[in-house]
Short mmCIF file of C-alpha atoms and ligand atoms in Angstrom, two decimals:
data_model
loop_
_atom_site.label_atom_id
_atom_site.label_comp_id
_atom_site.label_asym_id
_atom_site.label_seq_id
_atom_site.Cartn_x
_atom_site.Cartn_y
_atom_site.Cartn_z
CA MET A 1 22.54 0.36 -8.22
CA SER A 2 19.80 3.00 -8.42
CA THR A 3 16.78 3.01 -6.11
CA ASP A 4 14.73 1.90 -9.07
CA ASP A 5 17.05 -1.10 -9.62
CA LEU A 6 16.63 -2.02 -5.94
CA LYS A 7 12.84 -1.84 -6.25
CA ARG A 8 13.01 -4.20 -9.22
CA GLU A 9 15.23 -6.64 -7.29
CA ALA A 10 12.77 -6.65 -4.37
CA ALA A 11 9.95 -7.32 -6.85
CA ARG A 12 11.96 -10.13 -8.46
CA ALA A 13 12.46 -11.75 -5.03
CA ALA A 14 8.73 -11.68 -4.31
CA LEU A 15 8.03 -13.29 -7.66
CA ARG A 16 9.77 -16.44 -6.38
CA HIS A 17 6.78 -16.94 -4.06
CA VAL A 18 4.33 -17.01 -6.96
CA GLU A 19 3.21 -20.47 -8.04
CA ASP A 20 1.15 -21.75 -10.93
CA GLY A 21 -2.59 -21.47 -10.34
CA MET A 22 -2.31 -18.80 -7.65
CA ARG A 23 -4.92 -16.10 -7.04
CA LEU A 24 -2.90 -12.92 -6.73
CA GLY A 25 -3.50 -9.37 -5.55
CA LEU A 26 -1.51 -6.69 -7.34
CA GLY A 27 -0.37 -3.59 -5.45
CA THR A 28 0.09 -0.01 -6.59
CA GLY A 29 3.12 2.26 -6.94
CA SER A 30 6.50 2.24 -8.63
CA THR A 31 7.73 -0.93 -6.84
CA ALA A 32 4.50 -2.81 -7.49
CA GLU A 33 4.79 -1.71 -11.11
CA HIS A 34 8.07 -3.64 -11.37
CA PHE A 35 6.35 -6.68 -9.89
CA VAL A 36 3.57 -6.49 -12.48
CA ASP A 37 6.14 -6.13 -15.29
CA LEU A 38 8.09 -9.17 -14.10
CA LEU A 39 4.93 -11.17 -13.51
CA ALA A 40 3.85 -10.43 -17.08
CA GLU A 41 7.15 -11.87 -18.35
CA ARG A 42 6.43 -15.09 -16.44
CA VAL A 43 2.86 -15.15 -17.77
CA ARG A 44 4.19 -14.85 -21.31
CA GLY A 45 6.39 -17.85 -20.44
CA GLY A 46 3.34 -19.95 -19.48
CA LEU A 47 2.65 -19.17 -15.80
CA LYS A 48 -1.08 -19.32 -15.02
CA VAL A 49 -2.32 -16.87 -12.39
CA THR A 50 -5.49 -14.88 -11.90
CA CYS A 51 -5.14 -11.39 -10.48
CA VAL A 52 -7.07 -8.63 -8.77
CA SER A 53 -5.78 -5.05 -8.95
CA SER A 54 -5.67 -2.59 -6.07
CA SER A 55 -6.11 0.49 -8.29
CA GLU A 56 -7.24 1.68 -11.71
CA ARG A 57 -3.57 2.43 -12.46
CA THR A 58 -2.44 -1.14 -11.82
CA GLN A 59 -5.52 -2.47 -13.60
CA ALA A 60 -4.53 -0.53 -16.75
CA GLN A 61 -0.92 -1.77 -16.58
CA ALA A 62 -1.91 -5.42 -16.04
CA GLU A 63 -4.49 -5.27 -18.84
CA ARG A 64 -1.93 -3.78 -21.21
CA LEU A 65 0.52 -6.58 -20.37
CA GLY A 66 -2.02 -9.36 -20.91
CA ILE A 67 -2.29 -10.55 -17.29
CA SER A 68 -5.50 -12.41 -16.54
CA LEU A 69 -7.67 -10.19 -14.33
CA THR A 70 -10.86 -10.54 -12.41
CA THR A 71 -12.64 -8.67 -9.63
CA LEU A 72 -12.50 -9.21 -5.90
CA ASP A 73 -16.24 -9.93 -6.03
CA ALA A 74 -15.68 -12.79 -8.45
CA MET A 75 -12.59 -14.03 -6.55
CA PRO A 76 -12.91 -12.84 -2.93
CA GLU A 77 -10.12 -15.00 -1.48
CA LEU A 78 -6.54 -14.60 -2.61
CA ASP A 79 -3.40 -16.64 -2.03
CA LEU A 80 -0.95 -13.76 -2.11
CA TYR A 81 -0.88 -9.97 -2.24
CA VAL A 82 2.32 -8.20 -3.27
CA ASP A 83 2.70 -4.46 -2.79
CA GLY A 84 5.13 -1.70 -1.92
CA ALA A 85 5.07 0.53 1.16
CA ASP A 86 6.06 4.03 2.14
CA GLU A 87 7.50 2.93 5.48
CA ILE A 88 8.21 -0.46 7.05
CA GLY A 89 8.40 -0.28 10.82
CA PRO A 90 8.80 -2.77 13.68
CA GLY A 91 6.84 -6.01 13.30
CA LEU A 92 6.23 -5.18 9.63
CA SER A 93 3.87 -2.37 10.56
CA LEU A 94 3.47 -0.21 7.48
CA ILE A 95 2.53 3.21 6.25
CA LYS A 96 0.95 2.97 2.82
CA GLY A 97 -1.05 5.26 0.59
CA GLY A 98 1.64 7.47 -0.90
CA GLY A 99 0.10 6.60 -4.25
CA GLY A 100 -3.40 7.24 -2.93
CA ALA A 101 -4.64 3.65 -3.29
CA LEU A 102 -4.72 2.72 0.40
CA LEU A 103 -8.41 1.83 0.63
CA ARG A 104 -8.43 -0.75 -2.15
CA GLU A 105 -4.96 -1.89 -1.12
CA LYS A 106 -6.15 -2.64 2.39
CA ILE A 107 -9.26 -4.44 1.15
CA VAL A 108 -7.20 -6.59 -1.23
CA ALA A 109 -4.48 -7.21 1.40
CA SER A 110 -7.12 -8.33 3.89
CA ALA A 111 -8.57 -10.78 1.37
CA ALA A 112 -5.19 -12.48 0.92
CA ARG A 113 -3.74 -15.32 2.98
CA ARG A 114 -0.30 -13.67 2.74
CA MET A 115 0.97 -10.21 1.96
CA ILE A 116 4.56 -9.71 0.83
CA VAL A 117 5.90 -6.18 0.95
CA ILE A 118 8.51 -5.19 -1.61
CA ALA A 119 10.77 -2.20 -1.06
CA ASP A 120 14.23 -0.74 -1.26
CA GLU A 121 15.92 -0.49 2.12
CA SER A 122 15.27 3.26 2.49
CA LYS A 123 11.72 2.31 3.49
CA LEU A 124 12.86 0.57 6.70
CA VAL A 125 12.35 2.79 9.76
CA PRO A 126 12.65 2.28 13.52
CA VAL A 127 9.43 4.28 14.17
CA LEU A 128 6.60 5.03 11.72
CA GLY A 129 5.61 8.59 10.93
CA ALA A 130 8.39 10.45 9.12
CA PHE A 131 6.39 9.75 5.96
CA PRO A 132 3.12 11.70 6.25
CA LEU A 133 0.29 9.32 7.14
CA PRO A 134 -2.38 9.32 4.43
CA ILE A 135 -5.95 9.29 5.75
CA GLU A 136 -8.75 8.81 3.21
CA VAL A 137 -11.83 10.87 4.06
CA VAL A 138 -15.20 11.54 2.43
CA PRO A 139 -15.46 15.02 0.90
CA PHE A 140 -18.70 15.74 2.81
CA GLY A 141 -17.82 17.54 6.05
CA LEU A 142 -14.10 17.28 5.38
CA GLU A 143 -13.30 20.15 7.76
CA ALA A 144 -15.31 18.56 10.59
CA THR A 145 -13.48 15.27 9.99
CA ARG A 146 -10.15 17.09 9.97
CA ILE A 147 -10.95 18.72 13.33
CA ALA A 148 -11.90 15.31 14.77
CA ILE A 149 -8.54 13.93 13.62
CA VAL A 150 -6.69 16.92 15.13
CA ARG A 151 -8.48 16.32 18.46
CA LEU A 152 -7.67 12.59 18.38
CA ALA A 153 -4.04 13.37 17.55
CA GLY A 154 -3.87 15.85 20.45
CA ARG A 155 -5.20 13.23 22.87
CA LEU A 156 -2.48 10.84 21.68
CA GLY A 157 0.28 13.45 21.92
CA LEU A 158 0.62 13.79 18.15
CA SER A 159 0.73 17.01 16.17
CA GLY A 160 1.84 18.32 12.81
CA LEU A 161 0.54 19.64 9.53
CA MET A 162 -2.52 17.93 8.07
CA LEU A 163 -2.80 18.77 4.39
CA VAL A 164 -5.46 17.94 1.82
CA ARG A 165 -3.52 16.19 -0.94
CA GLY A 166 -3.31 18.03 -4.24
CA ALA A 167 -3.07 16.43 -7.67
CA THR A 168 -0.44 17.20 -10.30
CA ASN A 169 -3.03 19.13 -12.35
CA GLY A 170 -3.38 21.69 -9.54
CA HIS A 171 -6.73 20.31 -8.42
CA VAL A 172 -7.43 18.36 -5.28
CA PHE A 173 -6.43 14.66 -5.44
CA VAL A 174 -9.41 12.33 -5.78
CA THR A 175 -9.02 8.63 -4.94
CA ASP A 176 -10.39 5.76 -7.04
CA GLY A 177 -13.31 5.71 -4.57
CA GLY A 178 -14.05 9.44 -5.07
CA HIS A 179 -12.64 10.44 -1.67
CA ARG A 180 -9.96 12.91 -0.52
CA ILE A 181 -6.69 12.32 1.28
CA LEU A 182 -5.36 14.15 4.31
CA ASP A 183 -1.59 13.75 4.64
CA CYS A 184 -0.76 13.95 8.33
CA HIS A 185 2.79 15.00 9.23
CA PHE A 186 3.01 13.40 12.67
CA SER A 187 6.74 12.60 12.35
CA HIS A 188 6.70 9.97 15.17
CA ILE A 189 3.83 7.53 15.64
CA ASP A 190 4.85 5.73 18.82
CA ASN A 191 1.61 3.78 19.20
CA PRO A 192 0.24 3.00 15.72
CA ALA A 193 -2.42 0.59 17.04
CA GLU A 194 -3.94 3.26 19.29
CA LEU A 195 -3.95 5.79 16.45
CA ALA A 196 -5.45 3.26 14.02
CA ALA A 197 -8.29 2.42 16.43
CA GLY A 198 -9.02 6.11 17.03
CA LEU A 199 -9.08 6.93 13.31
CA THR A 200 -11.40 4.03 12.53
CA ALA A 201 -13.88 5.43 15.05
CA ILE A 202 -14.18 8.81 13.27
CA PRO A 203 -17.23 8.72 10.95
CA GLY A 204 -15.76 10.72 8.03
CA VAL A 205 -12.61 8.60 7.90
CA VAL A 206 -12.93 5.96 5.19
CA GLU A 207 -9.55 4.32 5.83
CA HIS A 208 -6.04 5.17 6.96
CA GLY A 209 -2.61 4.16 5.74
CA LEU A 210 -1.54 2.23 8.84
CA PHE A 211 -1.32 -1.43 7.79
CA LEU A 212 -0.88 -3.34 11.03
CA GLY A 213 -0.69 -7.12 11.22
CA LEU A 214 -1.29 -7.49 7.48
CA ALA A 215 2.18 -8.09 6.05
CA SER A 216 3.56 -11.62 6.45
CA ALA A 217 6.99 -10.89 5.00
CA ALA A 218 9.00 -8.16 3.32
CA CYS A 219 11.57 -8.43 0.54
CA VAL A 220 13.87 -5.48 1.16
CA ALA A 221 16.58 -4.73 -1.38
CA GLY A 222 19.88 -3.04 -0.60
CA PRO A 223 23.24 -2.87 -2.37
CA GLY A 224 24.21 -6.17 -0.70
CA GLY A 225 21.17 -8.05 -2.00
CA VAL A 226 17.60 -8.76 -0.97
CA ARG A 227 16.82 -9.49 2.67
CA VAL A 228 13.61 -11.34 3.53
CA ILE A 229 12.09 -10.20 6.81
CA ASP A 230 9.35 -12.41 8.25
CA ARG A 231 6.79 -11.06 10.67
CA ALA A 232 7.81 -12.34 14.08
O1 5RP B 301 0.89 2.59 -0.88
C1 5RP B 301 1.19 2.78 -2.02
C2 5RP B 301 0.27 3.34 -3.02
O2 5RP B 301 -0.94 3.76 -2.43
C3 5RP B 301 2.57 2.41 -2.50
O3 5RP B 301 2.76 1.07 -2.30
C4 5RP B 301 3.57 3.20 -1.72
O4 5RP B 301 3.27 4.59 -1.89
C5 5RP B 301 4.99 2.92 -2.18
O5 5RP B 301 5.16 3.39 -3.47
P1 5RP B 301 6.51 3.22 -4.28
O6 5RP B 301 6.66 1.78 -4.55
O7 5RP B 301 6.27 4.03 -5.52
O8 5RP B 301 7.61 3.77 -3.44
#
């Protein structure tokens, strides 16, 4: 089975938690894309759900597939949010934002009663941080914000490259909210809660990719099948 097949199996497992009439949040990324595809099949079969997207990319996919969409303003409370992750650590702590949608993803996840993470088993890690942590920052004063993050990291014993994310067209990557992303190569984040609190206190930081206490369960696919991990 390819990694892509495993992602689809994880998405299929999460779909079992979707019930008629639910208000759903749709994630972003290649795994979430499988979920949206499979959800669309169920919708064509008669399932009634109303969805909110976490990115322009997912919005376009869901629209194309005929899924009923609304905005988070019109439907500010959701039953379930399903999304992928870049890393799944202890207690279902997550790094997200590899696809650059972390701000909307966190807003939508926070509006949902439950968040189910879908992933292939390569995303499971004992300690977060091997995947560079995406931090969304406003373009104004980006260098000052970067220095503030470097100082915070130093105080917490973290170090590593901190790179402004580029886009495939050679330009700088711009998020759906018009912000930039700093990818921070910390390699080991031993205390994610402390780092998250410190980042939130820096004025130029819009949001960071540490999702702590948000995921209720994860459907993790490996060659032996899909394992459901509940947050302890
Ligand atoms: O956080 C995300 C997008 O901002 C994605 O969920 C994360 O990057 C995982 O992506 P993929 O399913 O393609 O591996």
